[in-house]
CSV table of C-alpha atoms in Angstrom, one decimal:
chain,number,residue,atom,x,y,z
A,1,UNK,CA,70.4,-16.6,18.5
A,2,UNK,CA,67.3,-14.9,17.5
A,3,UNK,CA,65.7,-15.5,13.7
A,4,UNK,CA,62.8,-13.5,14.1
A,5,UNK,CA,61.6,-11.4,11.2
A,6,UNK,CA,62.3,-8.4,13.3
A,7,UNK,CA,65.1,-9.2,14.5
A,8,UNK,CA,66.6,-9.4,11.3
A,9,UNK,CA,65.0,-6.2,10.2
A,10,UNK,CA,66.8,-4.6,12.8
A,11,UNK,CA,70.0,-5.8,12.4
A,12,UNK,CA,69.4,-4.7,8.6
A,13,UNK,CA,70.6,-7.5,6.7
A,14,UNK,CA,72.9,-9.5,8.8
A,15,UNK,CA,72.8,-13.6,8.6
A,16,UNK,CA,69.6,-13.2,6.5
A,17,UNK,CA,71.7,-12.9,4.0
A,18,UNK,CA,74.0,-15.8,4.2
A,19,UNK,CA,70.3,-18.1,4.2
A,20,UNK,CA,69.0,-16.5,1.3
A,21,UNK,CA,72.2,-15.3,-0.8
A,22,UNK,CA,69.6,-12.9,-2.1
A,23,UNK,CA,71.4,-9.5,-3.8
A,24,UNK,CA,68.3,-7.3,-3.8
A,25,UNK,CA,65.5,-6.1,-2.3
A,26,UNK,CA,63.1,-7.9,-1.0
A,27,UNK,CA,64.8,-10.5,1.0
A,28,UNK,CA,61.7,-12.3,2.8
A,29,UNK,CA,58.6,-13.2,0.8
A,30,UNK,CA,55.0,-13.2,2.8
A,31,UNK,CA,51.8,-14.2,1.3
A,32,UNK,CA,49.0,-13.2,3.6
A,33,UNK,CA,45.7,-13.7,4.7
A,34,UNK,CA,43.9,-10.9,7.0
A,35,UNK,CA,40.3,-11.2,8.6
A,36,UNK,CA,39.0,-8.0,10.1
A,37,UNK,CA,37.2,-8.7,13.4
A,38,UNK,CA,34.2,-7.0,14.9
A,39,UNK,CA,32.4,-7.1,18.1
A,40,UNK,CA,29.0,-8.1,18.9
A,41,UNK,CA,27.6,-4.4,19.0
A,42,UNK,CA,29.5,-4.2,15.0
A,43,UNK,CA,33.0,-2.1,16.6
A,44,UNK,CA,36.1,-3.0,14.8
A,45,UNK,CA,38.1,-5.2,17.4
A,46,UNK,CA,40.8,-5.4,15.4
A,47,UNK,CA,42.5,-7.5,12.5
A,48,UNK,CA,44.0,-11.1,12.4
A,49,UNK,CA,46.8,-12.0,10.3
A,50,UNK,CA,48.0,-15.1,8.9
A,51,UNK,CA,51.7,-14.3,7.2
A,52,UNK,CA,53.2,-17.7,5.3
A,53,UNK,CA,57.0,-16.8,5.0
A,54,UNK,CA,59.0,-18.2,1.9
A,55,UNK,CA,60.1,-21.5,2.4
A,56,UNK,CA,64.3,-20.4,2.7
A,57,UNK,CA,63.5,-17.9,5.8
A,58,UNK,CA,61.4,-20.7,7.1
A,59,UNK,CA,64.4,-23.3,6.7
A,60,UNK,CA,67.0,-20.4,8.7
A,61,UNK,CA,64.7,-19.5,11.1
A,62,UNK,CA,64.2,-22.6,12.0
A,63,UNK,CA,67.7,-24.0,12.1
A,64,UNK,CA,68.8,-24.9,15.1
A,65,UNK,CA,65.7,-25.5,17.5
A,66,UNK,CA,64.8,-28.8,19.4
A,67,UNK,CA,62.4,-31.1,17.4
A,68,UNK,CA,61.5,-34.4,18.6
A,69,UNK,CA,60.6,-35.4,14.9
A,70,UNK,CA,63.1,-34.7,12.0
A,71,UNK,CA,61.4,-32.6,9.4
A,72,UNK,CA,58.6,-31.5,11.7
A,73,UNK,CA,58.0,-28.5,14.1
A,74,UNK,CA,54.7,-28.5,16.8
A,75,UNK,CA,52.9,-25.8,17.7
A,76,UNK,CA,54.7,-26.1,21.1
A,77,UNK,CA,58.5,-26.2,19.8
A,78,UNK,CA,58.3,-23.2,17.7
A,79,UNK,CA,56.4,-21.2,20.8
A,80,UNK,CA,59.3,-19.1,21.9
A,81,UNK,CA,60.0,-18.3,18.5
A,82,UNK,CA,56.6,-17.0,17.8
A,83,UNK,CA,56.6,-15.2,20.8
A,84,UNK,CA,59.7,-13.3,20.2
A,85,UNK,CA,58.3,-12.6,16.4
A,86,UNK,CA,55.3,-11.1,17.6
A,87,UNK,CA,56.8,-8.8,20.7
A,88,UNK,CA,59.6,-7.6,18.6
A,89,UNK,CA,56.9,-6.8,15.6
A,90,UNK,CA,56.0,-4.0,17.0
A,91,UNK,CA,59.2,-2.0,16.9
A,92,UNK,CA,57.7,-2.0,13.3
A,93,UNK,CA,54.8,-0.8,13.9
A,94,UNK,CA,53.5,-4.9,13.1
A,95,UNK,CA,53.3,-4.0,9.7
A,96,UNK,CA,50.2,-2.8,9.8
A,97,UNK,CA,48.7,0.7,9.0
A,98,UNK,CA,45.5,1.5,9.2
A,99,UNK,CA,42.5,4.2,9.3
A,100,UNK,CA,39.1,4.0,10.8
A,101,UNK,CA,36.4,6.7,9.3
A,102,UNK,CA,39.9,8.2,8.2
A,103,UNK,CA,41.9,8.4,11.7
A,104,UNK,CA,44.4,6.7,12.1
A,105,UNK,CA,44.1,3.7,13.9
A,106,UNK,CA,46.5,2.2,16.8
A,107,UNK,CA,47.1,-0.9,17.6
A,108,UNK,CA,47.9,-3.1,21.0
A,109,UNK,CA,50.0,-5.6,21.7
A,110,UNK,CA,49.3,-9.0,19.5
A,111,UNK,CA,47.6,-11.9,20.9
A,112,UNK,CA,46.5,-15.8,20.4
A,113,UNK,CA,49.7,-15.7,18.5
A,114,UNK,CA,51.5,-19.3,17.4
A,115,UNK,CA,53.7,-20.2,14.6
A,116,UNK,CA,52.4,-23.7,12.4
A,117,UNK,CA,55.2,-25.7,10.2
A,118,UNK,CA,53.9,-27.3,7.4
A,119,UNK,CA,56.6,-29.8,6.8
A,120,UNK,CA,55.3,-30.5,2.7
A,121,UNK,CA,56.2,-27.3,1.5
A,122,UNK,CA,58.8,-26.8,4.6
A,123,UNK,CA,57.0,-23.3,5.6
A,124,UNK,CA,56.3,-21.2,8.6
A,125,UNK,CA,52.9,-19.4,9.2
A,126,UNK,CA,52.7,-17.0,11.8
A,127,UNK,CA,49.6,-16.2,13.1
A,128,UNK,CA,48.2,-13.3,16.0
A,129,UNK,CA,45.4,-11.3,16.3
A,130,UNK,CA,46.2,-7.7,16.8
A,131,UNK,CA,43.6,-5.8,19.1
A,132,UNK,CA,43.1,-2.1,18.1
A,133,UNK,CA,43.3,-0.1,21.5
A,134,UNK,CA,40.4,1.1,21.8
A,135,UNK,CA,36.9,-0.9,19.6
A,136,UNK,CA,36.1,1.6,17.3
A,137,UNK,CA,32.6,2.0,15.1
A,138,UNK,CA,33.3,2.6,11.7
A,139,UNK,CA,31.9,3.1,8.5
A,140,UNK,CA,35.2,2.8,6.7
A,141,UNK,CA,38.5,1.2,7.6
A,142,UNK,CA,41.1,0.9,5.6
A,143,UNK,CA,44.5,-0.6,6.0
A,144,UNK,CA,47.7,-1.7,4.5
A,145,UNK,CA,50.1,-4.8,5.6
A,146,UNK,CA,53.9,-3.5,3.9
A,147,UNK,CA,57.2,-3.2,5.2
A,148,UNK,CA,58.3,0.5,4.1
A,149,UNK,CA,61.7,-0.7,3.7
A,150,UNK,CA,60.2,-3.0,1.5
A,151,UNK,CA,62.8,-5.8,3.2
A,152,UNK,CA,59.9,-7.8,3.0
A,153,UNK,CA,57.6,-8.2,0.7
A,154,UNK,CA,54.0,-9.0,1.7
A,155,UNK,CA,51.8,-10.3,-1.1
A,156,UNK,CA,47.9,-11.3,-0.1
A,157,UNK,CA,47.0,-15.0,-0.9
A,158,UNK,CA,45.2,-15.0,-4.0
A,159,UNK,CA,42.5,-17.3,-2.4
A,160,UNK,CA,40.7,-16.0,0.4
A,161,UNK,CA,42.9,-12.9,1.5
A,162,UNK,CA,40.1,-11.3,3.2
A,163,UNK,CA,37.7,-12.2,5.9
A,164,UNK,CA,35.0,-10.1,8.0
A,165,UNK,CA,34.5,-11.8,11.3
A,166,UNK,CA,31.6,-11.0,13.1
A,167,UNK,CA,30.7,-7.9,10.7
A,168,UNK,CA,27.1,-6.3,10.4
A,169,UNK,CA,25.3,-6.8,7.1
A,170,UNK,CA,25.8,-5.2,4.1
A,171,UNK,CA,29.3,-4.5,5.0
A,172,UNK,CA,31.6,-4.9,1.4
A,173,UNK,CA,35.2,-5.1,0.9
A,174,UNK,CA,37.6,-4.2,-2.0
A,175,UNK,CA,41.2,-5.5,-2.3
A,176,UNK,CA,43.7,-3.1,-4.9
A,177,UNK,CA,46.3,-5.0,-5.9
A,178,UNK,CA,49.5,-3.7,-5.3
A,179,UNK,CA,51.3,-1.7,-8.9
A,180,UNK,CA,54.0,-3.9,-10.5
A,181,UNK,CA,57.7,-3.4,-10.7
A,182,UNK,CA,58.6,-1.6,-13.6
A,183,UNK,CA,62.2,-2.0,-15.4
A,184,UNK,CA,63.7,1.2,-13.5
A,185,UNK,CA,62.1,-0.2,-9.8
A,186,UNK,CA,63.8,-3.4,-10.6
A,187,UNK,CA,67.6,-2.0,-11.5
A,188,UNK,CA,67.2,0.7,-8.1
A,189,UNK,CA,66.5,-2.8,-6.4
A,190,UNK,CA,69.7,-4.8,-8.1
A,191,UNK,CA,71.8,-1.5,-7.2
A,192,UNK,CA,71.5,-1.5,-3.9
A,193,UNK,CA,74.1,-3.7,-2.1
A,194,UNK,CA,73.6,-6.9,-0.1
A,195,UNK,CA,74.3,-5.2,3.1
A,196,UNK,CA,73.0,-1.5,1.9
A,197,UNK,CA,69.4,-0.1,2.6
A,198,UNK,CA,66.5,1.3,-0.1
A,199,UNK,CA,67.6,5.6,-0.1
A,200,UNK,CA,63.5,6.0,0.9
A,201,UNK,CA,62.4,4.2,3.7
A,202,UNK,CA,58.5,4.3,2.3
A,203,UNK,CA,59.4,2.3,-1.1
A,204,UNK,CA,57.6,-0.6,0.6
A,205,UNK,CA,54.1,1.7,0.7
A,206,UNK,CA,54.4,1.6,-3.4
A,207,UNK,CA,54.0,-1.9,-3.0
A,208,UNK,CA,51.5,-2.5,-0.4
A,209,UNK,CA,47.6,-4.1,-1.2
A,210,UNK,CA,45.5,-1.1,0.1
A,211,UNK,CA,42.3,-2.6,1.6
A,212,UNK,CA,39.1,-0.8,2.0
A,213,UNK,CA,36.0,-2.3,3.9
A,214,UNK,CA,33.1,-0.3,4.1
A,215,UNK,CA,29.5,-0.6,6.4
A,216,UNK,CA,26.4,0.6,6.1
């Protein structure tokens, strides 16, 4: 049985459900952390992301595989899983949406993925760099890390949620925080049934930290 993030995406609710008991939108929580990473001649290469799920879809999609220690998870058990996260990702277009000098920008398949467990706070972290097709010099990129069905609802870490690797000088980044939920957000949300989907599928966007790095 597949638990991957996608997997239960596509299945739109399904035994998510019966882990969380949720009754609203969002059912999965991700706090993230995203470096952008640039070549040695100062292309874009791409962006690396570090998504921390909430601790309940950590406990389901975890139930059930082989662990040699009770309570803990190596890099090596959760492999398959982390593999099937990442491939099925991009049925979603992995989440990520982004421009470069204001064209959109396309993305390849993800790589130097793996899943950690960090048994304290009983949490999965996935982690995969995701190579943009073709480098790209830019003097802007910006991008955006939200699931439009707002399923999922990605939050960036408040320490450290962006990194340039390998970016020339001067280069400066800005992070907008996402709006909040007002009162009338929040009822739609508790209307909506366990098992039903949000009326517009770009709610999520609403939602979403826009980033914006900029280069001399």
């Amino acid at each position: 049985m597949k638990r991957t993030l996608a997997t239960i995406l596509a299945a739109g609710l399904g035994l998510a459900l019966a882990a969380t008991a949720a009754a609203a939108h969002p059912h999965v929580w991700v706090v993230a952390k995203s470096s952008v990473v640039y070549g040695t001649d100062g292309s874009v290469v791409g962006v690396r992301h570090s998504w921390a799920f909430d601790d309940m879809y950590s406990a389901f999609a975890t139930q059930g595989l082989d662990q040699k220690t009770k309570g803990e998870f190596t890099r090596e058990e959760l492999e398959s899983l982390a593999k099937e996260n990442v491939e099925a990702l991009k049925d979603f277009d992995f989440f990520t949406f982004a421009k470069l000098d204001g064209k959109k920008a396309v993305f390849t398949d993800p790589k130097d993925y793996y899943l950690e467990y960090n048994s304290k706070d009983t949490v999965l972290t996935l982690n995969f760099m995701l190579p943009l097709k073709s480098p790209v010099k830019a003097n802007a990129l910006s991008f955006e890390v939200f699931d439009p069905s707002y399923f999922v609802d990605f939050q960036f870490a408040e320490k450290d949620p962006l990194a340039l690797d390998g970016a020339p000088a001067g280069c400066e980044v800005n992070l907008g925080k996402p709006q909040e939920l007002t009162k009338e957000m929040v009822k739609r949300l508790a209307e909506i049934p366990p098992d039903g989907q949000i009326p517009e599928n770009s709610f999520g966007a609403a939602f979403a930290n826009k980033i914006l790095v900029k280069c001399p």
